[in-house]
mmCIF file of C-alpha atoms in Angstrom:
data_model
loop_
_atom_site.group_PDB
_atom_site.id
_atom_site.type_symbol
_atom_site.label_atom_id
_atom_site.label_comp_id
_atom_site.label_asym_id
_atom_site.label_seq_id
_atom_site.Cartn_x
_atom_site.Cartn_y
_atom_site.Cartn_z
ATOM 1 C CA UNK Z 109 0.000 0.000 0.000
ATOM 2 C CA UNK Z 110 2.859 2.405 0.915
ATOM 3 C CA UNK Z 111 4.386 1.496 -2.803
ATOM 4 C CA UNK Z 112 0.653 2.110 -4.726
ATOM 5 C CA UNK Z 113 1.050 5.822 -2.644
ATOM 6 C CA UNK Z 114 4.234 6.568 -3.685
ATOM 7 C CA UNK Z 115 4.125 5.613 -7.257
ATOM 8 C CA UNK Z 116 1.602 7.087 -8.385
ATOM 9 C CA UNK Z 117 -1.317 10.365 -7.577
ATOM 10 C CA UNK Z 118 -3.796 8.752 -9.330
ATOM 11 C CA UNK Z 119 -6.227 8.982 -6.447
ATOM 12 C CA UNK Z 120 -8.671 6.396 -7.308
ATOM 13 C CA UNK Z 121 -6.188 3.678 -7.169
ATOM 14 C CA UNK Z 122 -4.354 4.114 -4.694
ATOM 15 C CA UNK Z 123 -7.290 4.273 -2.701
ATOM 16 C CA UNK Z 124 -8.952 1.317 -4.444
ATOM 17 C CA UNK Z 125 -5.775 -0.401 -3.440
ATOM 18 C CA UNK Z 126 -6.052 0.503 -0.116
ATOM 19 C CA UNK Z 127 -9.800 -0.846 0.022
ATOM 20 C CA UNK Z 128 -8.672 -4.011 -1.417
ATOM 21 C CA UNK Z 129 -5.964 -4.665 1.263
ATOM 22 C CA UNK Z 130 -8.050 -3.155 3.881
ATOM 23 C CA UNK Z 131 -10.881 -6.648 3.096
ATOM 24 C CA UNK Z 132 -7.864 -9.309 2.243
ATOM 25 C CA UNK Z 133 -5.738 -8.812 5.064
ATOM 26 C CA UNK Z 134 -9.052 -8.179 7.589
ATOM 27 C CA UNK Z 135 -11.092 -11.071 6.260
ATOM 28 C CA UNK Z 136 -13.618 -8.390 6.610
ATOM 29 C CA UNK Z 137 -16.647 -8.497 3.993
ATOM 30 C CA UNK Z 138 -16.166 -4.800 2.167
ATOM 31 C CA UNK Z 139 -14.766 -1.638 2.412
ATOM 32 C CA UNK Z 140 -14.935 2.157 1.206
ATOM 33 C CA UNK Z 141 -13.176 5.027 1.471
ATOM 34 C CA UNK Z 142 -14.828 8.230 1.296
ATOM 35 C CA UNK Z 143 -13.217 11.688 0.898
ATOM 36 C CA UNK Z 144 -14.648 14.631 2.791
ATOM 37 C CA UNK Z 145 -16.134 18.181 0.965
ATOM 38 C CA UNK Z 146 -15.893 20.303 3.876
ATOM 39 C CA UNK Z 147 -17.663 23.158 2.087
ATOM 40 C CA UNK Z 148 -20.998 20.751 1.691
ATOM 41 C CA UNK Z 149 -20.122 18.844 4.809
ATOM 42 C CA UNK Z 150 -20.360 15.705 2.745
ATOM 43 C CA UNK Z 151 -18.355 12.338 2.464
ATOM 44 C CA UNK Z 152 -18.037 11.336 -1.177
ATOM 45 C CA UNK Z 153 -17.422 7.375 -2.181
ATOM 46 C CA UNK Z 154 -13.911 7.531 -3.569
ATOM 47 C CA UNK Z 155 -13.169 3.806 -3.692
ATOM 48 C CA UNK Z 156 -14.714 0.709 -2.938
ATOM 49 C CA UNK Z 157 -14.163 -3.200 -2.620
ATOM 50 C CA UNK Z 158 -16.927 -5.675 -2.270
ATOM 51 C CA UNK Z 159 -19.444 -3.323 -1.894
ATOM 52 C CA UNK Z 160 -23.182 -4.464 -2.971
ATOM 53 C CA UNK Z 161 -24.330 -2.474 -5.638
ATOM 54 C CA UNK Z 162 -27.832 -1.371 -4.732
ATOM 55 C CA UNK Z 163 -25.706 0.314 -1.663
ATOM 56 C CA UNK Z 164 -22.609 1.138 -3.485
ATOM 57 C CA UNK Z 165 -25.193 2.841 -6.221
ATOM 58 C CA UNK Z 166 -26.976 4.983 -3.218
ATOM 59 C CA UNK Z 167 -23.959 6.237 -1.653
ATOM 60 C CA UNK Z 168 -22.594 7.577 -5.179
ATOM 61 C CA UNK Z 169 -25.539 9.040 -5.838
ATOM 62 C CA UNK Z 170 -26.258 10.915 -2.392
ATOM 63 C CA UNK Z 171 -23.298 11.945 -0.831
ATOM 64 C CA UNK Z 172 -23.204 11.040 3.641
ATOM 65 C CA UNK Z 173 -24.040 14.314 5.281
ATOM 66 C CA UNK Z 174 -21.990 14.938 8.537
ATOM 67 C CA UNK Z 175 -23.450 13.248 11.611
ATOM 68 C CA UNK Z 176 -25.051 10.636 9.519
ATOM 69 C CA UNK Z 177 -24.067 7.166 10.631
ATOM 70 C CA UNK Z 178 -20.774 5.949 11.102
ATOM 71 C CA UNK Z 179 -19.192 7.789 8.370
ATOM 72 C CA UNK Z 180 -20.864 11.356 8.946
ATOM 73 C CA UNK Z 181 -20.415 10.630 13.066
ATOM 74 C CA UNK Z 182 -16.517 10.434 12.541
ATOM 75 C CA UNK Z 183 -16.362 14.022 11.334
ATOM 76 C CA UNK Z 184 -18.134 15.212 14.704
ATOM 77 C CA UNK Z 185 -15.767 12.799 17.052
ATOM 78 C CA UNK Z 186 -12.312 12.528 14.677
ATOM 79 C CA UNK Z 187 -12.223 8.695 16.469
ATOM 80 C CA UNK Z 188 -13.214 5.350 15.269
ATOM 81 C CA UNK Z 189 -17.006 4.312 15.843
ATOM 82 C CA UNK Z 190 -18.002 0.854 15.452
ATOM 83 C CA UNK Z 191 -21.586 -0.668 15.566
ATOM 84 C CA UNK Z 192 -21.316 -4.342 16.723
ATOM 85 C CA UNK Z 193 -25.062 -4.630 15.108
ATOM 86 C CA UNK Z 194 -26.398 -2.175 13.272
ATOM 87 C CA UNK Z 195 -29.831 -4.106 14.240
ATOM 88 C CA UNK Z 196 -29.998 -2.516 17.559
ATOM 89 C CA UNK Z 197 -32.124 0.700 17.364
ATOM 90 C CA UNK Z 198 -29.608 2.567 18.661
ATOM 91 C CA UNK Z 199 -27.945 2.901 15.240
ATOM 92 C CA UNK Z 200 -28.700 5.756 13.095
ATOM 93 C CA UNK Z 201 -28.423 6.194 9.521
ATOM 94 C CA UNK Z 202 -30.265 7.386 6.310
ATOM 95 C CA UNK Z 203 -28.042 3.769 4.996
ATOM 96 C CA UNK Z 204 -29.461 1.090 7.621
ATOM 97 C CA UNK Z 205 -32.360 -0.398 5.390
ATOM 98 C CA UNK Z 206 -29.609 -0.663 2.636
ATOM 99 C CA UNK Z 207 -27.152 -2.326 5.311
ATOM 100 C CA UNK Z 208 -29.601 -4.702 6.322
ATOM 101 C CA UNK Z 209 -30.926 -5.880 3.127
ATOM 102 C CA UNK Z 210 -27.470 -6.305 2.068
ATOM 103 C CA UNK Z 211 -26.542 -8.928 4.618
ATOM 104 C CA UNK Z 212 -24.367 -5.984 7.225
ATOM 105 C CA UNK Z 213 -24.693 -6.447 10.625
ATOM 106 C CA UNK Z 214 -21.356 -4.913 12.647
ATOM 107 C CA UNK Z 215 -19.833 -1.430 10.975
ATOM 108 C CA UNK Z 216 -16.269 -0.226 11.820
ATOM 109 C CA UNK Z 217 -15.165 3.534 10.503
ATOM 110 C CA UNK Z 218 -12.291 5.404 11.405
ATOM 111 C CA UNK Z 219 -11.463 9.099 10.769
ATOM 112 C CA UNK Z 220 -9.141 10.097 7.621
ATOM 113 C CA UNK Z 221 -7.061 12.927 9.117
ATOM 114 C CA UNK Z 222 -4.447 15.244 8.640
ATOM 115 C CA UNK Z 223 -2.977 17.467 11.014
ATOM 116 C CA UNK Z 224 -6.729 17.218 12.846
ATOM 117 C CA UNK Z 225 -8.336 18.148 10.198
ATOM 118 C CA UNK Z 226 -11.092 15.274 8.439
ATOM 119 C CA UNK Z 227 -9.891 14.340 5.125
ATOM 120 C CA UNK Z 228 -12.479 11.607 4.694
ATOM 121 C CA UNK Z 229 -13.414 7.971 6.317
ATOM 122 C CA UNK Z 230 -13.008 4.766 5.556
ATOM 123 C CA UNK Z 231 -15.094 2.391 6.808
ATOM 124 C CA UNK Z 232 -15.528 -1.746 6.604
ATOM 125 C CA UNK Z 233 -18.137 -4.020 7.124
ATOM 126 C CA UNK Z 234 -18.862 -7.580 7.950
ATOM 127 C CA UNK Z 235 -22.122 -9.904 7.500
ATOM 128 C CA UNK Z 236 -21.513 -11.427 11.336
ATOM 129 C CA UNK Z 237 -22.772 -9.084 14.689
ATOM 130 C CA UNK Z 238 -20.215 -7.754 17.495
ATOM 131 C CA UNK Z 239 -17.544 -5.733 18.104
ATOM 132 C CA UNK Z 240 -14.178 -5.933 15.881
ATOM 133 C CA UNK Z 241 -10.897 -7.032 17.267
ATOM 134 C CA UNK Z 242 -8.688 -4.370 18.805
ATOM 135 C CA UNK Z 243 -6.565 -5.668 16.170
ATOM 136 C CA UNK Z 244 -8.701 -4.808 13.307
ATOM 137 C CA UNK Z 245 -9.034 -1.340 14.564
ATOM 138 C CA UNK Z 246 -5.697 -0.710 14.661
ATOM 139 C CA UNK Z 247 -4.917 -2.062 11.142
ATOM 140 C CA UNK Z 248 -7.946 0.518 10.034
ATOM 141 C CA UNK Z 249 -6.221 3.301 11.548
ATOM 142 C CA UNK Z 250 -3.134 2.607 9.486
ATOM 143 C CA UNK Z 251 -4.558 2.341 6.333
ATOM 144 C CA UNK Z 252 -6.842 5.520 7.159
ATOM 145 C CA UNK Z 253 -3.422 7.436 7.859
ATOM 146 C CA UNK Z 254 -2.167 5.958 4.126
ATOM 147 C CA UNK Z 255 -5.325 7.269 2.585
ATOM 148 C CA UNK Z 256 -5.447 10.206 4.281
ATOM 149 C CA UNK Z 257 -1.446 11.175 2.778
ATOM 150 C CA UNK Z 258 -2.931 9.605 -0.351
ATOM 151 C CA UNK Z 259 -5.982 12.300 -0.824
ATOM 152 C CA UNK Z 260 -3.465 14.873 0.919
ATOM 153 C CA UNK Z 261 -1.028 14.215 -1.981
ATOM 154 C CA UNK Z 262 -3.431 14.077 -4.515
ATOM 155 C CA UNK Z 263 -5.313 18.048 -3.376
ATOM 156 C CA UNK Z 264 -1.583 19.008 -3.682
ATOM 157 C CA UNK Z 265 -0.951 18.211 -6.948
ATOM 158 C CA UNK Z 266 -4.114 19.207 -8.198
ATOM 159 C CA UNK Z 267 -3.188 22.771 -6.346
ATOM 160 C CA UNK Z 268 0.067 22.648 -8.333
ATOM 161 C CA UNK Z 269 -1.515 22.221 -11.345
ATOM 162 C CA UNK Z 270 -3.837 24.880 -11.275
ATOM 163 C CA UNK Z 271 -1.472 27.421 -10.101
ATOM 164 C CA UNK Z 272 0.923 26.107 -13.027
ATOM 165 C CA UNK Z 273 -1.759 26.869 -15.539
ATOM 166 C CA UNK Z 274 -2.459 30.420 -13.743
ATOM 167 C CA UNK Z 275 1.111 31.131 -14.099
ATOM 168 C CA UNK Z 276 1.192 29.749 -17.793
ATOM 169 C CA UNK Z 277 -1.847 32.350 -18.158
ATOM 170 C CA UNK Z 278 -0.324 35.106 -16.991
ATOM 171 C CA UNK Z 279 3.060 34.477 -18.537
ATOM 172 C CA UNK Z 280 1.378 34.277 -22.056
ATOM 173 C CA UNK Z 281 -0.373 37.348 -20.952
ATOM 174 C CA UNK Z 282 2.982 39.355 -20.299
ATOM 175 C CA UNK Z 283 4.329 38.019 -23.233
ATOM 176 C CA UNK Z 284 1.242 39.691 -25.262
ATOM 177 C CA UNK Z 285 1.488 42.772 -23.513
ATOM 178 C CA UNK Z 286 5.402 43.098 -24.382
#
């Protein structure tokens, strides 16, 4: 995963790589990675692995608003929230009828940050009830931190890019003028 972050800034797949890893090496059943539009207070689906489609369609289309569920609750706390059953009526979220037609009982997300401010969320699933390993957690919070550089990296460079074409702009501008 550190190699896929490094090599390239295609954002996609380095996150779609780190959803993949996140499931193989978890034995958990999916996982996405959302990034977070601060201006709309919204998580947007940036990658995804084993994710059924009548869910994976929803959250595409209608972005998580901020306190909503697992994934809009980390943007409130900044820690990991986990729902050992997402039966219980406890658990709130626009998503839960989607979750539980699906197959989802137990939800783990954890916080994308940088420099305490929320980058995003990736969160995992499984099709069995209760709470994850202390383990699992821990393995989530290092591939949130590799996502987290990975969406960093990638705002960067599209940052550079703009201001290179600005500065292309202007210097064609000059050039004119002279």
């Amino acid at each position: 995963v550190g190699q896929a972050i490094s090599s390239t800034l295609d954002l996609e797949a380095v996150l779609k790589k780190i959803a993949t890893h996140a499931v193989r090496l978890t034995g958990l059943d999916n996982a996405s990675i959302y990034e977070y539009d601060e201006a709309n207070e919204a998580f947007r689906l940036q990658a995804a692995d084993n994710v059924d489609d009548e869910l994976l369609q929803t959250v595409r289309r209608y972005p998580i608003r901020k306190g909503d569920g697992t994934v809009g609750g980390v943007a409130i706390t900044r820690e990991p929230a986990q729902v050992p059953d997402i039966l219980d009526d406890t658990y709130r979220s626009t998503r839960k009828d989607l979750l539980i037609r699906a197959g989802y009982r137990a939800v783990l997300t954890v916080p994308l940050l940088s420099e305490d401010r929320i980058m995003g969320a990736l969160s995992v699933s499984r099709k069995t009830a209760g709470l994850f390993p202390e383990e699992i957690v821990e393995h989530m919070k290092t591939f949130a931190t590799q996502s987290a550089m990975a969406i960093q990296n990638a705002r960067l460079y599209r940052e550079i890019e703009i201001k290179s074409r600005e500065l292309e702009t202007a210097s064609r501008h000059k050039s004119e003028f002279l």
